[in-house]
Coordinates of C-alpha atoms in Angstrom, one line a residue:
M1 CA -13.2 -76.1 26.0
R2 CA -11.8 -78.6 28.4
Y3 CA -10.0 -81.9 27.9
S4 CA -9.2 -84.8 30.3
S5 CA -8.4 -88.6 30.1
K6 CA -10.9 -89.1 33.0
A7 CA -14.6 -88.5 33.0
F8 CA -15.7 -85.2 34.2
F9 CA -18.8 -86.6 36.0
P10 CA -19.7 -90.1 37.3
S11 CA -21.3 -92.3 34.7
N12 CA -23.9 -93.6 37.1
G13 CA -25.1 -90.4 38.6
T14 CA -26.4 -87.0 38.1
V15 CA -24.6 -83.6 38.7
D16 CA -26.1 -80.3 39.3
L17 CA -24.6 -78.0 36.6
A18 CA -26.0 -74.7 37.9
A19 CA -22.8 -73.8 39.7
F20 CA -20.7 -74.3 36.6
A21 CA -23.2 -72.4 34.3
S22 CA -23.3 -69.4 36.7
S23 CA -19.5 -69.3 36.9
A24 CA -19.1 -69.2 33.0
G25 CA -21.8 -66.6 32.6
G26 CA -20.1 -64.4 35.2
R27 CA -16.8 -64.6 33.3
R28 CA -18.5 -63.7 30.1
K29 CA -20.2 -60.7 31.6
K30 CA -16.9 -59.6 33.2
W31 CA -15.1 -59.7 29.8
A32 CA -18.0 -58.0 28.1
A33 CA -17.9 -55.2 30.6
V34 CA -14.1 -54.8 30.1
V35 CA -14.3 -54.7 26.3
G36 CA -17.3 -52.4 26.4
G37 CA -15.6 -50.0 28.7
V38 CA -12.4 -49.9 26.6
V39 CA -14.4 -49.3 23.3
G40 CA -16.6 -46.7 25.0
G41 CA -13.6 -44.9 26.4
V42 CA -11.9 -44.7 23.0
C43 CA -15.1 -43.4 21.3
L44 CA -15.6 -40.8 24.0
L45 CA -12.0 -39.7 23.7
M46 CA -12.3 -39.3 19.9
F47 CA -15.5 -37.4 20.3
L48 CA -13.9 -35.0 22.7
V49 CA -10.9 -34.4 20.4
I50 CA -13.2 -33.6 17.5
A51 CA -15.4 -31.4 19.6
V52 CA -12.4 -29.4 20.9
F53 CA -11.0 -29.0 17.4
F54 CA -14.2 -27.6 15.9
W55 CA -14.8 -25.4 19.0
F56 CA -11.3 -24.0 18.7
R57 CA -11.8 -23.4 15.0
R58 CA -15.0 -21.5 15.5
Q59 CA -13.6 -19.5 18.3
R60 CA -10.5 -18.5 16.4
R61 CA -12.2 -16.9 13.4
P62 CA -14.0 -14.1 15.4
A63 CA -10.8 -13.4 17.3
E64 CA -9.0 -12.8 14.0
S65 CA -11.8 -10.5 12.8
L66 CA -11.9 -8.7 16.0
T67 CA -8.2 -8.0 16.6
G68 CA -7.2 -7.6 13.0
D69 CA -3.9 -9.4 13.2
I70 CA -1.6 -8.2 10.4
L71 CA -0.5 -11.7 9.6
G72 CA -4.1 -12.5 8.6
A73 CA -4.0 -10.1 5.7
T74 CA -1.3 -11.9 3.8
E75 CA -3.7 -14.4 2.3
L76 CA -5.3 -13.6 -1.1
R77 CA -8.8 -13.0 0.2
G78 CA -11.1 -10.2 1.1
P79 CA -10.1 -7.6 3.7
L80 CA -10.6 -8.2 7.4
N81 CA -13.8 -6.8 8.8
F82 CA -12.9 -4.7 11.9
H83 CA -15.5 -3.6 14.4
Y84 CA -16.1 0.1 14.3
R85 CA -16.0 0.3 18.1
D86 CA -12.6 -1.4 18.2
L87 CA -11.1 1.1 15.8
K88 CA -12.7 3.9 17.7
F89 CA -11.1 2.6 20.9
A90 CA -7.7 2.1 19.1
T91 CA -7.6 5.7 17.9
K92 CA -8.9 7.1 21.2
N93 CA -12.1 8.2 19.5
F94 CA -10.2 9.6 16.5
S95 CA -8.6 12.2 18.8
K96 CA -6.4 15.0 17.5
E97 CA -3.4 13.7 19.3
N98 CA -3.6 10.5 17.2
K99 CA -4.1 12.3 13.9
L100 CA -1.3 11.6 11.4
G101 CA -2.5 13.8 8.6
E102 CA -5.2 14.6 6.1
G103 CA -5.3 14.0 2.4
G104 CA -7.6 14.1 -0.5
F105 CA -9.5 11.1 0.7
G106 CA -9.9 12.0 4.4
E107 CA -8.2 12.1 7.7
V108 CA -5.6 9.5 8.9
F109 CA -5.2 8.4 12.6
K110 CA -2.8 6.3 14.4
G111 CA -4.3 3.4 16.4
T112 CA -3.2 0.6 18.6
L113 CA -5.3 -2.6 18.5
K114 CA -6.0 -4.8 21.6
N115 CA -3.3 -7.2 20.5
G116 CA -0.7 -4.4 20.4
K117 CA -0.5 -4.0 16.7
I118 CA -0.1 -0.4 15.6
I119 CA -2.2 0.6 12.6
A120 CA -3.2 3.7 10.5
V121 CA -6.9 4.3 10.1
K122 CA -8.2 6.4 7.2
K123 CA -11.7 7.9 7.4
L124 CA -13.6 8.2 4.2
V125 CA -16.8 10.2 4.2
M126 CA -19.2 9.4 1.3
T127 CA -22.8 8.8 0.5
Q128 CA -23.7 5.4 2.0
T129 CA -26.2 4.2 -0.6
K130 CA -26.6 0.5 -1.2
S131 CA -24.8 0.7 -4.6
A132 CA -22.0 2.9 -3.1
R133 CA -21.4 0.4 -0.3
A134 CA -21.3 -2.5 -2.8
S135 CA -18.8 -0.6 -5.0
F136 CA -16.7 0.3 -1.9
L137 CA -16.5 -3.3 -0.7
S138 CA -15.6 -4.5 -4.2
E139 CA -12.8 -2.0 -4.7
V140 CA -11.5 -2.6 -1.1
K141 CA -11.4 -6.3 -1.8
L142 CA -9.3 -5.7 -4.9
I143 CA -6.9 -3.3 -3.1
S144 CA -6.5 -5.7 -0.2
N145 CA -5.1 -8.3 -2.5
V146 CA -2.3 -6.0 -3.7
H147 CA 0.8 -7.3 -1.9
H148 CA 4.2 -5.7 -2.8
Q149 CA 7.1 -4.5 -0.7
N150 CA 6.8 -1.0 -2.1
L151 CA 3.0 -0.6 -1.7
L152 CA 1.2 0.2 1.5
R153 CA -0.8 -2.8 2.6
L154 CA -4.5 -2.5 3.3
L155 CA -5.3 -4.7 6.3
G156 CA -9.1 -4.3 6.5
C157 CA -12.1 -2.0 6.6
S158 CA -15.1 -1.0 8.7
S159 CA -18.1 1.2 8.2
K160 CA -20.8 3.0 10.2
R161 CA -23.5 5.0 8.5
S162 CA -21.7 7.5 6.2
E163 CA -18.2 6.8 7.6
L164 CA -16.1 4.2 5.8
L165 CA -12.8 3.3 7.5
L166 CA -9.7 1.7 5.9
V167 CA -7.1 0.1 8.1
Y168 CA -3.5 0.2 6.9
E169 CA -0.1 -0.9 8.2
Y170 CA 1.6 1.9 10.2
M171 CA 4.7 3.6 8.7
S172 CA 6.8 5.0 11.5
N173 CA 8.8 7.5 9.4
G174 CA 5.8 9.1 7.9
S175 CA 5.7 10.7 4.4
L176 CA 8.6 11.5 2.2
D177 CA 7.8 15.2 1.9
K178 CA 8.9 16.0 5.4
F179 CA 12.4 14.6 4.6
L180 CA 12.7 16.6 1.4
F181 CA 11.4 20.0 2.4
G182 CA 10.1 19.6 5.9
E183 CA 11.6 19.5 9.4
M184 CA 13.7 16.4 8.5
H185 CA 15.3 18.0 5.4
G186 CA 18.9 16.9 4.9
M187 CA 18.6 13.6 6.7
L188 CA 18.4 11.4 3.6
N189 CA 21.7 10.7 1.9
W190 CA 22.1 9.9 -1.8
K191 CA 21.9 6.1 -1.4
Q192 CA 18.7 6.4 0.5
R193 CA 17.2 8.8 -2.1
F194 CA 18.2 6.5 -4.9
D195 CA 16.7 3.5 -3.2
I196 CA 13.5 5.4 -2.7
V197 CA 13.4 6.3 -6.4
V198 CA 13.9 2.6 -7.4
G199 CA 11.3 1.4 -4.8
M200 CA 8.7 3.8 -6.2
A201 CA 9.4 2.6 -9.7
R202 CA 9.1 -1.1 -8.6
G203 CA 5.7 -0.4 -6.9
L204 CA 4.3 1.5 -9.9
A205 CA 5.5 -1.1 -12.3
Y206 CA 3.7 -3.8 -10.3
L207 CA 0.5 -1.8 -10.2
H208 CA 0.6 -1.1 -14.0
H209 CA 2.0 -4.4 -15.4
E210 CA 2.2 -7.2 -12.8
F211 CA -1.0 -7.2 -10.9
H212 CA -3.9 -9.0 -12.7
V213 CA -5.7 -5.6 -13.0
C214 CA -4.0 -2.4 -14.1
I215 CA -4.3 0.1 -11.3
I216 CA -3.5 3.7 -12.1
H217 CA -2.7 5.8 -9.0
R218 CA -3.5 9.2 -10.5
D219 CA -2.1 11.1 -7.5
I220 CA 1.6 10.3 -7.2
K221 CA 3.3 13.0 -5.0
S222 CA 5.8 13.1 -2.3
N223 CA 3.4 13.0 0.6
N224 CA 1.8 9.8 -0.8
V225 CA 5.1 8.0 -0.5
L226 CA 5.6 6.7 3.1
L227 CA 8.8 5.4 4.6
D228 CA 9.2 2.5 7.1
D229 CA 11.8 2.1 9.8
N230 CA 14.5 1.4 7.2
F231 CA 13.4 4.2 4.9
K232 CA 12.0 1.8 2.4
P233 CA 9.3 3.6 0.3
K234 CA 5.7 2.4 0.2
I235 CA 3.2 4.1 -2.1
A236 CA -0.1 4.9 -0.4
D237 CA -3.6 5.6 -1.6
F238 CA -3.4 3.5 -4.8
G239 CA -6.8 2.5 -6.1
L240 CA -8.7 4.9 -3.9
A241 CA -9.7 7.2 -6.8
R242 CA -12.3 4.8 -7.9
L243 CA -14.0 4.9 -4.4
L244 CA -15.1 8.5 -4.9
P245 CA -18.8 9.1 -5.3
G246 CA -20.1 9.2 -8.9
D247 CA -21.2 12.9 -8.5
Q248 CA -17.6 14.0 -7.7
S249 CA -15.1 14.4 -10.5
H250 CA -11.6 13.3 -9.8
L251 CA -10.2 16.5 -11.3
S252 CA -12.0 18.8 -8.9
T253 CA -10.8 16.7 -6.0
Y254 CA -7.2 16.7 -6.9
F255 CA -6.4 20.1 -8.4
A256 CA -6.1 21.8 -5.1
G257 CA -2.4 21.6 -4.2
T258 CA -1.2 19.0 -6.8
L259 CA -1.2 20.9 -10.1
G260 CA 2.6 20.4 -10.3
Y261 CA 2.3 16.7 -10.4
I262 CA -0.6 15.9 -12.8
A263 CA 0.1 15.0 -16.4
P264 CA -1.2 17.7 -18.8
E265 CA -3.2 15.3 -21.1
Y266 CA -5.2 14.1 -18.0
V267 CA -6.0 17.7 -16.9
I268 CA -7.0 19.0 -20.2
H269 CA -8.5 16.1 -22.1
G270 CA -9.2 13.6 -19.3
D271 CA -7.0 11.0 -21.1
L272 CA -6.1 8.5 -18.4
T273 CA -3.4 5.9 -19.0
E274 CA -0.7 4.4 -16.8
K275 CA 1.6 7.1 -18.2
V276 CA -0.2 9.7 -16.1
D277 CA 1.6 8.1 -13.2
T278 CA 4.9 8.1 -15.1
Y279 CA 4.7 11.9 -15.5
S280 CA 4.0 12.4 -11.7
F281 CA 6.9 10.0 -10.9
G282 CA 9.3 12.1 -12.9
V283 CA 8.3 15.2 -11.0
V284 CA 8.7 13.5 -7.6
V285 CA 12.2 12.3 -8.7
L286 CA 13.1 15.9 -9.4
E287 CA 11.9 16.8 -5.9
I288 CA 14.0 14.0 -4.3
I289 CA 17.1 15.1 -6.1
S290 CA 16.7 18.8 -5.5
G291 CA 14.9 19.0 -2.2
Q292 CA 12.6 21.6 -3.7
R293 CA 8.8 21.5 -4.1
S294 CA 7.5 21.0 -7.6
S295 CA 5.4 24.2 -7.4
G296 CA 8.5 26.2 -7.1
G297 CA 10.0 27.1 -3.7
S298 CA 10.4 25.5 -0.3
V299 CA 11.1 26.5 3.2
H300 CA 14.8 26.3 2.4
E301 CA 15.3 28.1 -0.9
A302 CA 12.5 29.7 -3.0
L303 CA 12.7 28.9 -6.7
P304 CA 11.8 31.7 -9.1
Q305 CA 10.0 29.2 -11.3
H306 CA 8.4 25.8 -11.5
L307 CA 10.8 22.9 -10.6
L308 CA 10.3 21.2 -13.9
E309 CA 10.8 24.4 -15.7
W310 CA 14.0 25.0 -13.8
A311 CA 15.3 21.5 -14.4
W312 CA 14.6 21.8 -18.2
Q313 CA 16.4 25.1 -18.3
L314 CA 19.5 23.6 -16.6
N315 CA 19.4 20.7 -19.1
E316 CA 19.4 23.2 -22.0
E317 CA 22.3 25.0 -20.4
D318 CA 24.1 21.7 -19.8
R319 CA 24.2 22.4 -16.0
L320 CA 22.0 19.5 -14.7
L321 CA 24.2 18.9 -11.7
K322 CA 23.2 22.3 -10.3
L323 CA 19.8 20.7 -9.5
I324 CA 21.4 18.5 -6.8
D325 CA 20.3 19.3 -3.2
K326 CA 23.0 21.3 -1.4
S327 CA 22.5 19.2 1.7
L328 CA 23.9 16.1 0.0
N329 CA 27.5 15.3 0.6
P330 CA 29.4 15.4 -2.7
D331 CA 31.6 12.5 -1.6
E332 CA 28.6 10.2 -1.2
Y333 CA 27.3 10.2 -4.7
D334 CA 28.5 9.6 -8.2
L335 CA 27.9 12.5 -10.6
E336 CA 27.2 10.3 -13.6
E337 CA 24.6 8.3 -11.6
V338 CA 22.8 11.5 -10.4
E339 CA 22.8 12.9 -14.0
R340 CA 21.4 9.7 -15.3
V341 CA 18.5 9.8 -12.8
I342 CA 17.8 13.4 -13.6
T343 CA 17.6 12.5 -17.3
I344 CA 15.2 9.7 -16.6
A345 CA 13.0 12.1 -14.6
L346 CA 12.9 14.5 -17.5
L347 CA 12.2 11.6 -19.9
C348 CA 9.2 10.8 -17.7
T349 CA 7.7 14.2 -18.3
Q350 CA 7.8 14.1 -22.1
V351 CA 4.6 13.9 -24.2
V352 CA 2.7 10.7 -23.9
S353 CA 4.1 9.1 -27.0
L354 CA 7.7 9.6 -25.9
R355 CA 7.1 8.8 -22.2
P356 CA 8.4 5.4 -21.0
T357 CA 6.4 2.8 -19.1
M358 CA 7.3 2.3 -15.5
S359 CA 8.8 -1.1 -16.3
E360 CA 11.1 0.6 -18.8
V361 CA 11.9 3.3 -16.2
L362 CA 13.0 0.6 -13.7
V363 CA 15.3 -1.0 -16.3
M364 CA 16.9 2.4 -17.0
L365 CA 17.4 3.1 -13.3
L366 CA 19.2 -0.2 -12.7
S367 CA 21.4 0.2 -15.7
R368 CA 24.8 1.7 -15.7
G369 CA 26.4 4.4 -17.8
R370 CA 25.1 7.5 -19.5
L371 CA 21.7 7.4 -21.2
N372 CA 21.6 8.3 -24.9
V373 CA 18.1 9.7 -25.2
Q374 CA 16.7 12.7 -27.1
L375 CA 14.6 15.0 -24.9
S376 CA 12.0 17.4 -26.0
R377 CA 10.4 20.4 -24.2
P378 CA 8.0 19.0 -21.5
T379 CA 4.6 20.4 -20.8
F380 CA 3.4 21.3 -17.3
I381 CA 0.3 22.9 -15.7
E382 CA 0.9 26.2 -14.1
S383 CA -1.2 28.2 -11.7
P384 CA -2.5 31.5 -13.1
S385 CA -1.6 33.1 -9.7
R386 CA 2.0 33.1 -10.8
G387 CA 1.2 35.9 -13.2
R388 CA 3.5 34.7 -15.9
S389 CA 3.6 36.8 -19.1
D390 CA 6.2 34.8 -21.0
L391 CA 4.3 31.6 -21.5
T392 CA 5.1 29.5 -24.6
D393 CA 2.6 27.6 -26.5
S394 CA 2.6 24.1 -28.0
T395 CA 3.1 25.4 -31.5
G396 CA 6.7 26.1 -30.8
S397 CA 8.9 28.8 -29.4
S398 CA 12.6 29.2 -29.2
S399 CA 12.4 29.6 -25.5
A400 CA 14.1 27.0 -23.4
A401 CA 11.2 26.9 -20.9
P402 CA 8.7 24.0 -21.0
T403 CA 5.4 24.5 -22.6
S404 CA 3.1 26.1 -20.0
I405 CA -0.7 25.9 -19.9
L406 CA -2.7 28.2 -17.7
M407 CA -5.8 26.7 -16.1
P408 CA -7.9 29.7 -15.0
K409 CA -10.5 27.6 -13.2
F410 CA -8.1 26.1 -10.7
S411 CA -5.5 27.5 -8.4
A412 CA -2.6 25.8 -6.5
R413 CA -2.5 26.0 -2.7

């Protein structure tokens, strides 16, 4: 709009308005071009930002699955799916130099992922039927959601034909057994041993009572307890018993070499409760305190009898402190505390009705003072190869030895 006190054009003549019209139209086109350019630029920038966001998101997911970053396993979800070829590369084709050990479920290898993470890979060999694979994936998903500081974390899995691979966090100090009666014997002081006992109790209490599904380990023993850089214990192989094929009995798998740990009611009657783990825990605690194998004897000092039998005999003779590992410095432990832990271990090996739960065990371990409990003769499974002739039966004998049961179908290695 334009205002003036004088006429824009002469009143008695005509004016060609073409020049004015073209000038105004040019200005409108110019402003339209500027506005259109700005709006178009903003829209293009927003489109590019959104496109880059979705591209980055899509590219990130395969990378996590490929490299298996340990941090990715902390969420409550299914396990990471590793590529078989990546695990094969990480373990140098499952070479002997990378082999960490071999247990009831298969061989374990050390591996290094492309992102530098060090892992442990367990190879399970089983029939790869459709139902077996579905069961495997279901159980692995359950195990991967178990997060506790005293339980070994399952990071992921992979499979190829009959081979099923489980990927775990790597534990630099290996298994507990080598520190008790292996090449590292004598390196653990009493505080470290006590912390290991408490850590094991915490882990088992979580599996039995705190996780939303009760998981019974079934095979608690010293070489299934792994130690990290700070000697913090982490229980391994929990939940794996249910991954065995249906045509394999759990008993036939585990009797070789672990008779000294298995609860008698499970061996004889197949009664499986969480107190089966309590019994095994008690035996491992006796090993931790004495530095002796449960089967009787070690590379350091051969025992003439089963460790549980010897411990019970010392209890009857009121000489429990004789059980203490001679490599321990007497100035580093409290005798009353050691005696209380031994008493708890013996309590864990009682008959099922008198055996405490792992939550109760943890409370007793963290309490102070002498325990006022009544102990009865424990029962343990003994190998017939020992040739014992003075076995007692469950009907009662005046002998101080625990009730022994011969299992002629099985032998201990």
